[in-house]
Amino acid sequence: MQDLAYQYNAVSTIQKVDGINKLVLAHQTELEEVNNIPCFFWGNLTEPYTTAKCWSTIAKVVRSSFGPIPPSLRDPIVSAGAERMRFEGFSSCNGVYVRLDMKPEAIDGEFIASGTTNVDFNDPMLNALNAIQKNERVTLAVGQQEVQVISSKAKVVEKKVTLPTRWIKGLTSVQLYLADMEQRFEIPKIQAIQLFQSLPKGVTKGDFFVTKRAGKFMFATLTSPDSVRIGGLQRLRLLEGVLPLLDKIMVYESADRETCAFVCEMGKMQLLMAFSPDNYRGFSGEGKALDSMTQQVPLEWIYGLNALLKSNEMFNPTLLSIEHDIDFGTMEHLTAGLSSMGLLGYDLSENAHFYRRLPFKTERILSLNPRLKNAKKLIANDEVQFVQNTPAYIEALVKGSGVMHKVIIEGEQQRCTCDWFTKYQGKRGICKHVLAVKMLVEGGE
């Protein structure tokens, strides 16, 4: 699948006028109604030095790669709304996800519109950000606005950029990993700096674990019940630029102990960095989302919620069910479906979802799940035969390439005789054969 190509009508610019740094982040989206918005936000940064360092860290992440995919220039995504802004991005290999959550007290201005868009992070703008000193004033505009000092001086160009489809797929799956995490450690600033100073030099091989011994946090090569696994340990160096600015780091780990996330608390903002299980495995796979797709969400519901909810607004399914008279079971499937499409993000500190309006057409998001499409094809061609179908035990034969695969679902356990399941043992999501069976059983088709 080809990357998504689009053009910025102008580049992001930063210029000092009368002692004030004025930063305009050019935006671009597939959605015409969003792209026609002249400006999402206009106002001042209350912590410009810290914000600039966090943006530089985001730029460092999106320009890095730890797998076979070479690093390339990519632009992060910003969500504006609910009195806060969130900047998100992935490394080129999709193995590192980064998000800056700017709380209401981090920005002082006007939210002119709510939405999510790509923003241009170019080299001159990043160089200027790195030069910002403490106590400097910075005015920020996301998008373009007619009344701005620098618009008449900025060079307007057509800048063609690409956004890899694996980024879009990553956004549809990473929050499922985050929602499965629990906090394991809270590391104060001094101990966090000491921990990072002990990072091994160069590229490391094998698993490493963060653990606490005698009141001190350290990296270990052996696991223990209270340790957190770090796949691709050298990726933690991406956080080094913000270590002097943080108050503490919260370390989270998924239930399967495969993925982890570091949340840097900096008072008025948080910088989250999540790491895939290993360098060679990114967040761009569809596997994590497939279990949530066995019951499809009607598109009219999605369009209705898009009109109802703002970007960054906390998503409370119970309250939505009561206010709009939606059955709780239906809302559960709706929540799972929205998560699997990337329309819900997950805030670890709040332990809750937030709504995200992706800057891509719904049809594009839905097209990014080949296993789902293949499962639907199996069902349409009547290639699933049930041998036994009870609440406790399901056995079915599903047609493969010249062979019939046996699918068994027993409680939470599910297995298939296909090569995909044999190779990955469910670690990359269910195969198309199991998915087709579950969709038939659960009435998804």
Short mmCIF file of C-alpha atoms in Angstrom, two decimals:
data_model
loop_
_atom_site.label_atom_id
_atom_site.label_comp_id
_atom_site.label_asym_id
_atom_site.label_seq_id
_atom_site.Cartn_x
_atom_site.Cartn_y
_atom_site.Cartn_z
CA MET A 1 0.00 0.00 0.00
CA GLN A 2 1.38 3.39 -1.01
CA ASP A 3 2.03 6.23 1.40
CA LEU A 4 -0.40 9.13 1.55
CA ALA A 5 0.97 12.16 -0.34
CA TYR A 6 -0.24 15.73 0.15
CA GLN A 7 1.01 19.31 -0.01
CA TYR A 8 1.30 22.16 2.47
CA ASN A 9 0.34 25.54 1.00
CA ALA A 10 2.92 27.15 3.27
CA VAL A 11 5.76 26.04 5.51
CA SER A 12 5.77 26.31 9.27
CA THR A 13 7.65 29.43 10.31
CA ILE A 14 9.06 30.98 13.45
CA GLN A 15 10.23 34.58 13.63
CA LYS A 16 11.05 37.02 16.42
CA VAL A 17 9.10 40.29 16.22
CA ASP A 18 9.32 42.91 18.95
CA GLY A 19 10.95 40.37 21.26
CA ILE A 20 8.19 37.78 20.77
CA ASN A 21 8.75 34.48 18.96
CA LYS A 22 5.78 33.93 16.65
CA LEU A 23 5.38 30.33 15.54
CA VAL A 24 2.92 29.26 12.86
CA LEU A 25 2.51 25.51 12.28
CA ALA A 26 1.18 24.88 8.79
CA HIS A 27 -1.44 22.14 8.65
CA GLN A 28 -2.81 19.67 6.12
CA THR A 29 -5.51 17.00 6.20
CA GLU A 30 -7.50 14.83 3.82
CA LEU A 31 -10.75 16.28 5.17
CA GLU A 32 -11.88 19.36 3.25
CA GLU A 33 -14.04 20.68 6.07
CA VAL A 34 -10.99 20.60 8.37
CA ASN A 35 -8.46 21.83 5.81
CA ASN A 36 -10.66 24.88 5.16
CA ILE A 37 -10.34 25.92 8.80
CA PRO A 38 -7.89 28.86 8.77
CA CYS A 39 -6.63 28.28 12.29
CA PHE A 40 -7.23 25.79 15.12
CA PHE A 41 -5.49 27.73 17.88
CA TRP A 42 -3.92 31.15 18.39
CA GLY A 43 -2.28 32.20 21.63
CA ASN A 44 0.78 32.03 23.87
CA LEU A 45 2.81 29.18 25.33
CA THR A 46 3.11 29.52 29.11
CA GLU A 47 6.18 27.23 29.18
CA PRO A 48 7.83 27.88 25.80
CA TYR A 49 11.28 26.49 26.69
CA THR A 50 9.88 23.18 27.95
CA THR A 51 7.44 22.98 25.04
CA ALA A 52 10.22 23.60 22.52
CA LYS A 53 12.35 20.82 24.05
CA CYS A 54 9.38 18.43 23.90
CA TRP A 55 8.72 19.32 20.25
CA SER A 56 12.38 18.74 19.47
CA THR A 57 12.09 15.31 21.12
CA ILE A 58 9.05 14.51 18.99
CA ALA A 59 10.99 15.55 15.88
CA LYS A 60 13.87 13.32 16.98
CA VAL A 61 11.49 10.37 17.30
CA VAL A 62 9.78 10.79 13.93
CA ARG A 63 13.16 11.11 12.20
CA SER A 64 14.59 7.97 13.77
CA SER A 65 14.43 4.31 12.83
CA PHE A 66 15.49 1.21 14.74
CA GLY A 67 14.38 -1.44 12.24
CA PRO A 68 14.98 -2.25 8.58
CA ILE A 69 13.04 0.82 7.39
CA PRO A 70 15.41 3.77 6.83
CA PRO A 71 14.73 7.02 8.74
CA SER A 72 12.86 9.70 6.82
CA LEU A 73 11.29 13.09 7.43
CA ARG A 74 7.73 12.77 8.75
CA ASP A 75 5.39 15.34 10.20
CA PRO A 76 3.58 14.83 13.51
CA ILE A 77 -0.15 15.05 14.07
CA VAL A 78 -1.71 17.65 16.37
CA SER A 79 -5.16 17.48 17.96
CA ALA A 80 -6.67 20.77 19.16
CA GLY A 81 -9.77 20.95 21.32
CA ALA A 82 -11.19 20.64 24.83
CA GLU A 83 -8.78 23.40 25.96
CA ARG A 84 -5.70 21.29 25.28
CA MET A 85 -3.41 20.16 22.47
CA ARG A 86 -1.79 16.83 21.76
CA PHE A 87 1.13 16.26 19.38
CA GLU A 88 1.64 12.65 18.21
CA GLY A 89 4.08 10.77 16.03
CA PHE A 90 5.90 7.51 15.34
CA SER A 91 9.46 6.64 14.51
CA SER A 92 10.02 5.72 10.86
CA CYS A 93 10.04 2.04 11.85
CA ASN A 94 6.82 2.52 13.87
CA GLY A 95 8.42 0.94 16.92
CA VAL A 96 8.28 4.10 19.04
CA TYR A 97 5.14 6.16 19.64
CA VAL A 98 5.46 9.63 21.15
CA ARG A 99 2.76 12.03 22.38
CA LEU A 100 2.94 15.41 24.06
CA ASP A 101 -0.16 16.22 26.13
CA MET A 102 -0.34 19.98 26.69
CA LYS A 103 -2.72 20.67 29.57
CA PRO A 104 -4.97 23.77 29.59
CA GLU A 105 -2.49 25.68 31.79
CA ALA A 106 0.29 25.13 29.21
CA ILE A 107 -1.42 27.37 26.65
CA ASP A 108 -3.07 30.77 26.94
CA GLY A 109 -5.16 31.64 23.92
CA GLU A 110 -8.23 30.86 21.86
CA PHE A 111 -9.31 27.52 20.41
CA ILE A 112 -10.90 28.69 17.18
CA ALA A 113 -11.78 25.18 16.02
CA SER A 114 -11.58 21.55 17.15
CA GLY A 115 -9.88 18.93 15.02
CA THR A 116 -6.82 16.86 14.19
CA THR A 117 -4.35 17.65 11.43
CA ASN A 118 -0.77 17.10 10.29
CA VAL A 119 1.65 19.93 11.02
CA ASP A 120 4.86 20.79 9.19
CA PHE A 121 8.02 20.34 11.32
CA ASN A 122 10.80 21.62 9.03
CA ASP A 123 14.51 22.06 9.73
CA PRO A 124 14.63 25.88 10.04
CA MET A 125 11.69 25.80 12.47
CA LEU A 126 13.35 23.10 14.59
CA ASN A 127 16.65 24.98 14.63
CA ALA A 128 14.81 28.08 15.84
CA LEU A 129 13.03 26.06 18.53
CA ASN A 130 16.35 24.76 19.81
CA ALA A 131 17.52 28.37 20.20
CA ILE A 132 14.60 29.41 22.42
CA GLN A 133 15.77 30.38 25.88
CA LYS A 134 13.98 30.27 29.21
CA ASN A 135 11.57 33.15 29.92
CA GLU A 136 11.20 33.98 26.22
CA ARG A 137 7.72 34.67 24.89
CA VAL A 138 6.32 32.48 22.13
CA THR A 139 3.04 33.00 20.30
CA LEU A 140 1.65 29.88 18.60
CA ALA A 141 -0.80 29.45 15.73
CA VAL A 142 -1.81 26.01 14.49
CA GLY A 143 -2.85 26.61 10.90
CA GLN A 144 -2.89 29.98 9.17
CA GLN A 145 -4.63 33.12 10.37
CA GLU A 146 -5.21 36.37 8.51
CA VAL A 147 -4.00 38.61 11.34
CA GLN A 148 -0.39 37.66 11.97
CA VAL A 149 2.79 39.65 11.78
CA ILE A 150 4.87 36.99 10.11
CA SER A 151 2.47 35.93 7.37
CA SER A 152 3.50 38.81 5.13
CA LYS A 153 7.18 37.94 5.59
CA ALA A 154 6.99 34.16 5.35
CA LYS A 155 7.89 32.51 2.08
CA VAL A 156 4.80 30.68 0.80
CA VAL A 157 5.63 27.42 -0.95
CA GLU A 158 4.01 24.18 -2.02
CA LYS A 159 5.76 21.53 0.06
CA LYS A 160 4.94 17.97 -0.92
CA VAL A 161 5.17 15.46 1.91
CA THR A 162 4.11 11.89 2.57
CA LEU A 163 2.56 10.17 5.53
CA PRO A 164 3.17 6.40 5.66
CA THR A 165 0.05 4.28 5.90
CA ARG A 166 1.74 2.38 8.73
CA TRP A 167 1.38 5.60 10.80
CA ILE A 168 -2.36 5.51 10.24
CA LYS A 169 -2.40 1.83 11.18
CA GLY A 170 -0.26 2.61 14.20
CA LEU A 171 -2.78 5.16 15.45
CA THR A 172 -5.51 2.53 15.14
CA SER A 173 -3.61 0.07 17.33
CA VAL A 174 -1.30 1.85 19.77
CA GLN A 175 -4.10 3.00 22.08
CA LEU A 176 -5.19 -0.64 22.43
CA TYR A 177 -1.74 -1.38 23.84
CA LEU A 178 -1.89 1.66 26.12
CA ALA A 179 -5.34 0.74 27.45
CA ASP A 180 -3.89 -2.64 28.46
CA MET A 181 -1.12 -1.10 30.60
CA GLU A 182 -0.78 -0.55 34.33
CA GLN A 183 1.68 1.64 36.20
CA ARG A 184 4.61 -0.29 37.63
CA PHE A 185 7.08 2.37 38.79
CA GLU A 186 7.21 6.06 39.68
CA ILE A 187 10.78 7.32 39.37
CA PRO A 188 11.72 10.74 40.85
CA LYS A 189 13.82 13.12 38.72
CA ILE A 190 17.22 12.47 40.28
CA GLN A 191 16.79 8.70 40.18
CA ALA A 192 15.52 8.92 36.59
CA ILE A 193 18.62 10.82 35.50
CA GLN A 194 20.83 8.28 37.30
CA LEU A 195 18.98 5.42 35.62
CA PHE A 196 19.50 6.88 32.15
CA GLN A 197 23.15 7.58 32.88
CA SER A 198 23.58 3.83 33.34
CA LEU A 199 22.29 3.02 29.83
CA PRO A 200 24.79 0.75 28.05
CA LYS A 201 26.75 2.36 25.23
CA GLY A 202 26.03 1.39 21.65
CA VAL A 203 23.47 -1.09 20.34
CA THR A 204 22.36 -3.69 22.86
CA LYS A 205 21.14 -7.19 22.14
CA GLY A 206 18.73 -9.29 24.12
CA ASP A 207 16.15 -8.25 26.70
CA PHE A 208 16.75 -5.70 29.43
CA PHE A 209 14.54 -4.98 32.42
CA VAL A 210 13.96 -1.97 34.66
CA THR A 211 13.94 -3.10 38.26
CA LYS A 212 14.26 -1.64 41.75
CA ARG A 213 16.75 -3.03 44.22
CA ALA A 214 17.53 -1.57 47.64
CA GLY A 215 15.58 1.57 46.76
CA LYS A 216 17.54 2.16 43.53
CA PHE A 217 16.29 1.79 39.95
CA MET A 218 18.58 -0.03 37.53
CA PHE A 219 18.71 -2.01 34.30
CA ALA A 220 19.09 -5.78 34.56
CA THR A 221 19.49 -8.59 32.03
CA LEU A 222 17.42 -11.04 34.09
CA THR A 223 13.70 -10.74 34.70
CA SER A 224 12.01 -10.71 38.08
CA PRO A 225 8.36 -10.52 39.14
CA ASP A 226 8.54 -6.76 39.74
CA SER A 227 10.66 -5.81 36.69
CA VAL A 228 9.54 -4.15 33.43
CA ARG A 229 10.81 -5.49 30.12
CA ILE A 230 12.37 -2.97 27.71
CA GLY A 231 12.68 -4.23 24.14
CA GLY A 232 15.36 -2.39 22.14
CA LEU A 233 16.89 -0.65 25.15
CA GLN A 234 18.81 1.97 23.12
CA ARG A 235 15.48 3.53 22.08
CA LEU A 236 15.23 5.03 25.59
CA ARG A 237 17.91 7.53 24.56
CA LEU A 238 15.19 9.44 22.71
CA LEU A 239 14.09 10.76 26.11
CA GLU A 240 17.48 12.16 27.14
CA GLY A 241 16.69 15.69 25.93
CA VAL A 242 13.84 16.20 28.40
CA LEU A 243 15.38 14.57 31.49
CA PRO A 244 16.53 17.90 33.03
CA LEU A 245 12.98 19.27 32.71
CA LEU A 246 10.86 16.50 34.19
CA ASP A 247 9.48 16.13 37.69
CA LYS A 248 9.20 12.35 37.56
CA ILE A 249 8.75 9.39 35.20
CA MET A 250 5.92 6.88 35.45
CA VAL A 251 6.69 3.49 33.89
CA TYR A 252 3.79 1.41 32.54
CA GLU A 253 3.71 -2.16 31.27
CA SER A 254 1.15 -4.20 29.35
CA ALA A 255 -0.45 -7.28 30.88
CA ASP A 256 1.52 -9.60 28.56
CA ARG A 257 4.78 -7.82 29.57
CA GLU A 258 5.58 -7.24 25.89
CA THR A 259 5.18 -3.46 25.60
CA CYS A 260 5.94 -0.56 27.93
CA ALA A 261 5.53 3.21 28.13
CA PHE A 262 7.40 6.01 29.90
CA VAL A 263 5.37 9.09 30.90
CA CYS A 264 7.46 12.15 31.74
CA GLU A 265 5.56 14.50 34.05
CA MET A 266 6.55 18.15 33.60
CA GLY A 267 3.85 20.03 35.48
CA LYS A 268 1.86 21.71 32.72
CA MET A 269 2.46 18.94 30.20
CA GLN A 270 3.29 15.25 29.85
CA LEU A 271 5.48 13.53 27.28
CA LEU A 272 4.57 9.88 26.69
CA MET A 273 6.80 7.46 24.82
CA ALA A 274 5.63 3.90 24.17
CA PHE A 275 7.92 1.15 22.90
CA SER A 276 6.97 -1.88 20.84
CA PRO A 277 8.20 -5.32 22.01
CA ASP A 278 11.35 -5.19 19.87
CA ASN A 279 13.20 -3.05 17.32
CA TYR A 280 11.92 -5.14 14.43
CA ARG A 281 8.28 -5.00 15.55
CA GLY A 282 6.30 -1.83 15.12
CA PHE A 283 2.88 -0.66 16.24
CA SER A 284 1.66 -0.64 12.64
CA GLY A 285 0.27 -4.17 12.62
CA GLU A 286 -3.45 -4.73 12.64
CA GLY A 287 -3.28 -7.74 14.96
CA LYS A 288 -4.06 -5.98 18.23
CA ALA A 289 -7.17 -4.41 16.73
CA LEU A 290 -8.70 -7.49 15.15
CA ASP A 291 -10.26 -8.90 18.32
CA SER A 292 -12.27 -5.68 18.53
CA MET A 293 -13.54 -5.90 14.96
CA THR A 294 -15.71 -8.99 15.18
CA GLN A 295 -18.78 -6.77 15.36
CA GLN A 296 -18.80 -3.93 12.87
CA VAL A 297 -19.78 -0.38 13.78
CA PRO A 298 -22.36 1.25 11.48
CA LEU A 299 -20.80 4.22 9.70
CA GLU A 300 -23.75 6.44 10.60
CA TRP A 301 -22.83 6.00 14.30
CA ILE A 302 -19.27 7.08 13.59
CA TYR A 303 -20.41 10.14 11.65
CA GLY A 304 -22.86 10.95 14.44
CA LEU A 305 -20.14 10.81 17.11
CA ASN A 306 -17.86 12.93 14.93
CA ALA A 307 -20.51 15.63 14.99
CA LEU A 308 -21.13 15.18 18.70
CA LEU A 309 -17.62 14.96 20.19
CA LYS A 310 -14.66 17.32 20.06
CA SER A 311 -11.04 16.35 19.66
CA ASN A 312 -9.37 15.56 23.01
CA GLU A 313 -12.72 15.33 24.80
CA MET A 314 -12.77 12.54 27.36
CA PHE A 315 -14.80 9.59 26.08
CA ASN A 316 -17.15 8.28 28.77
CA PRO A 317 -19.14 5.35 27.30
CA THR A 318 -21.41 5.01 30.35
CA LEU A 319 -22.40 8.67 30.27
CA LEU A 320 -22.91 8.57 26.49
CA SER A 321 -25.14 5.49 26.86
CA ILE A 322 -27.34 7.22 29.42
CA GLU A 323 -27.49 10.60 27.66
CA HIS A 324 -28.30 9.18 24.22
CA ASP A 325 -30.28 6.09 25.22
CA ILE A 326 -27.79 3.60 23.79
CA ASP A 327 -27.77 0.05 25.10
CA PHE A 328 -24.68 -0.66 27.24
CA GLY A 329 -23.79 -3.73 25.17
CA THR A 330 -24.06 -1.74 21.97
CA MET A 331 -21.88 1.00 23.45
CA GLU A 332 -19.26 -1.60 24.41
CA HIS A 333 -19.01 -2.76 20.80
CA LEU A 334 -19.04 0.84 19.60
CA THR A 335 -16.16 1.71 21.93
CA ALA A 336 -14.15 -1.30 20.73
CA GLY A 337 -14.85 -0.42 17.11
CA LEU A 338 -13.86 3.23 17.54
CA SER A 339 -10.64 2.15 19.29
CA SER A 340 -9.77 -0.24 16.49
CA MET A 341 -10.20 2.60 13.98
CA GLY A 342 -7.96 4.98 15.91
CA LEU A 343 -10.80 7.37 16.77
CA LEU A 344 -10.10 6.90 20.46
CA GLY A 345 -6.76 7.62 22.09
CA TYR A 346 -5.86 6.55 25.60
CA ASP A 347 -4.61 8.74 28.44
CA LEU A 348 -2.63 6.61 30.91
CA SER A 349 -2.67 9.23 33.67
CA GLU A 350 -6.44 9.71 33.44
CA ASN A 351 -7.00 5.98 32.85
CA ALA A 352 -9.56 6.91 30.22
CA HIS A 353 -10.07 7.25 26.47
CA PHE A 354 -10.23 10.57 24.67
CA TYR A 355 -11.79 11.24 21.30
CA ARG A 356 -9.55 11.86 18.31
CA ARG A 357 -10.74 13.11 14.95
CA LEU A 358 -8.25 11.55 12.57
CA PRO A 359 -7.24 13.68 9.56
CA PHE A 360 -8.03 10.81 7.17
CA LYS A 361 -11.19 9.76 5.42
CA THR A 362 -13.09 6.97 7.15
CA GLU A 363 -12.85 4.82 4.01
CA ARG A 364 -9.06 4.94 4.19
CA ILE A 365 -9.01 3.82 7.82
CA LEU A 366 -11.36 0.93 7.12
CA SER A 367 -9.23 -0.22 4.17
CA LEU A 368 -6.14 -0.81 6.32
CA ASN A 369 -7.16 -4.21 7.70
CA PRO A 370 -6.43 -6.92 5.11
CA ARG A 371 -7.09 -9.76 7.56
CA LEU A 372 -10.53 -8.30 8.23
CA LYS A 373 -11.23 -8.08 4.50
CA ASN A 374 -10.01 -11.66 3.99
CA ALA A 375 -12.20 -12.90 6.86
CA LYS A 376 -15.22 -11.22 5.27
CA LYS A 377 -14.35 -12.94 1.99
CA LEU A 378 -14.27 -16.35 3.70
CA ILE A 379 -17.73 -15.68 5.10
CA ALA A 380 -19.12 -14.37 1.81
CA ASN A 381 -17.88 -17.48 -0.03
CA ASP A 382 -19.40 -19.77 2.64
CA GLU A 383 -16.00 -21.28 3.42
CA VAL A 384 -16.59 -21.76 7.15
CA GLN A 385 -18.13 -25.03 8.35
CA PHE A 386 -19.03 -25.51 12.01
CA VAL A 387 -18.32 -28.92 13.52
CA GLN A 388 -19.48 -27.87 17.01
CA ASN A 389 -20.82 -24.54 18.20
CA THR A 390 -21.62 -24.19 21.90
CA PRO A 391 -20.97 -21.34 24.35
CA ALA A 392 -18.13 -23.33 25.93
CA TYR A 393 -16.55 -24.91 22.84
CA ILE A 394 -16.42 -24.02 19.15
CA GLU A 395 -14.82 -26.10 16.44
CA ALA A 396 -14.89 -25.17 12.76
CA LEU A 397 -13.22 -26.04 9.46
CA VAL A 398 -12.13 -23.07 7.36
CA LYS A 399 -10.97 -23.33 3.76
CA GLY A 400 -7.33 -22.41 3.12
CA SER A 401 -5.04 -22.69 0.10
CA GLY A 402 -5.63 -26.30 -0.87
CA VAL A 403 -6.26 -27.36 2.73
CA MET A 404 -8.93 -27.11 5.43
CA HIS A 405 -7.76 -25.44 8.64
CA LYS A 406 -9.22 -26.42 11.99
CA VAL A 407 -10.20 -23.56 14.30
CA ILE A 408 -10.93 -24.22 17.97
CA ILE A 409 -12.22 -21.57 20.37
CA GLU A 410 -12.52 -22.63 23.98
CA GLY A 411 -13.30 -19.83 26.40
CA GLU A 412 -10.56 -17.21 26.02
CA GLN A 413 -8.30 -19.69 24.25
CA GLN A 414 -8.29 -19.85 20.45
CA ARG A 415 -6.07 -21.69 18.01
CA CYS A 416 -5.80 -22.55 14.33
CA THR A 417 -3.76 -25.02 12.29
CA CYS A 418 -2.67 -22.35 9.75
CA ASP A 419 0.95 -21.25 9.30
CA TRP A 420 0.23 -17.75 10.69
CA PHE A 421 -0.95 -19.07 14.04
CA THR A 422 1.83 -21.67 14.17
CA LYS A 423 4.45 -18.96 13.60
CA TYR A 424 3.16 -16.22 15.92
CA GLN A 425 1.00 -18.11 18.46
CA GLY A 426 -1.43 -15.20 18.69
CA LYS A 427 1.23 -12.59 19.50
CA ARG A 428 0.33 -10.62 16.36
CA GLY A 429 -3.40 -10.94 16.63
CA ILE A 430 -5.79 -13.59 15.44
CA CYS A 431 -5.57 -15.08 11.96
CA LYS A 432 -8.22 -14.54 9.31
CA HIS A 433 -9.64 -18.04 9.94
CA VAL A 434 -10.25 -17.46 13.66
CA LEU A 435 -11.57 -13.98 12.87
CA ALA A 436 -14.11 -15.33 10.36
CA VAL A 437 -15.37 -17.89 12.87
CA LYS A 438 -15.70 -15.29 15.62
CA MET A 439 -17.51 -12.89 13.32
CA LEU A 440 -20.08 -15.56 12.46
CA VAL A 441 -20.53 -16.61 16.10
CA GLU A 442 -20.82 -13.07 17.43
CA GLY A 443 -23.13 -11.88 14.68
CA GLY A 444 -20.69 -9.45 13.16
CA GLU A 445 -21.94 -10.31 9.67
#
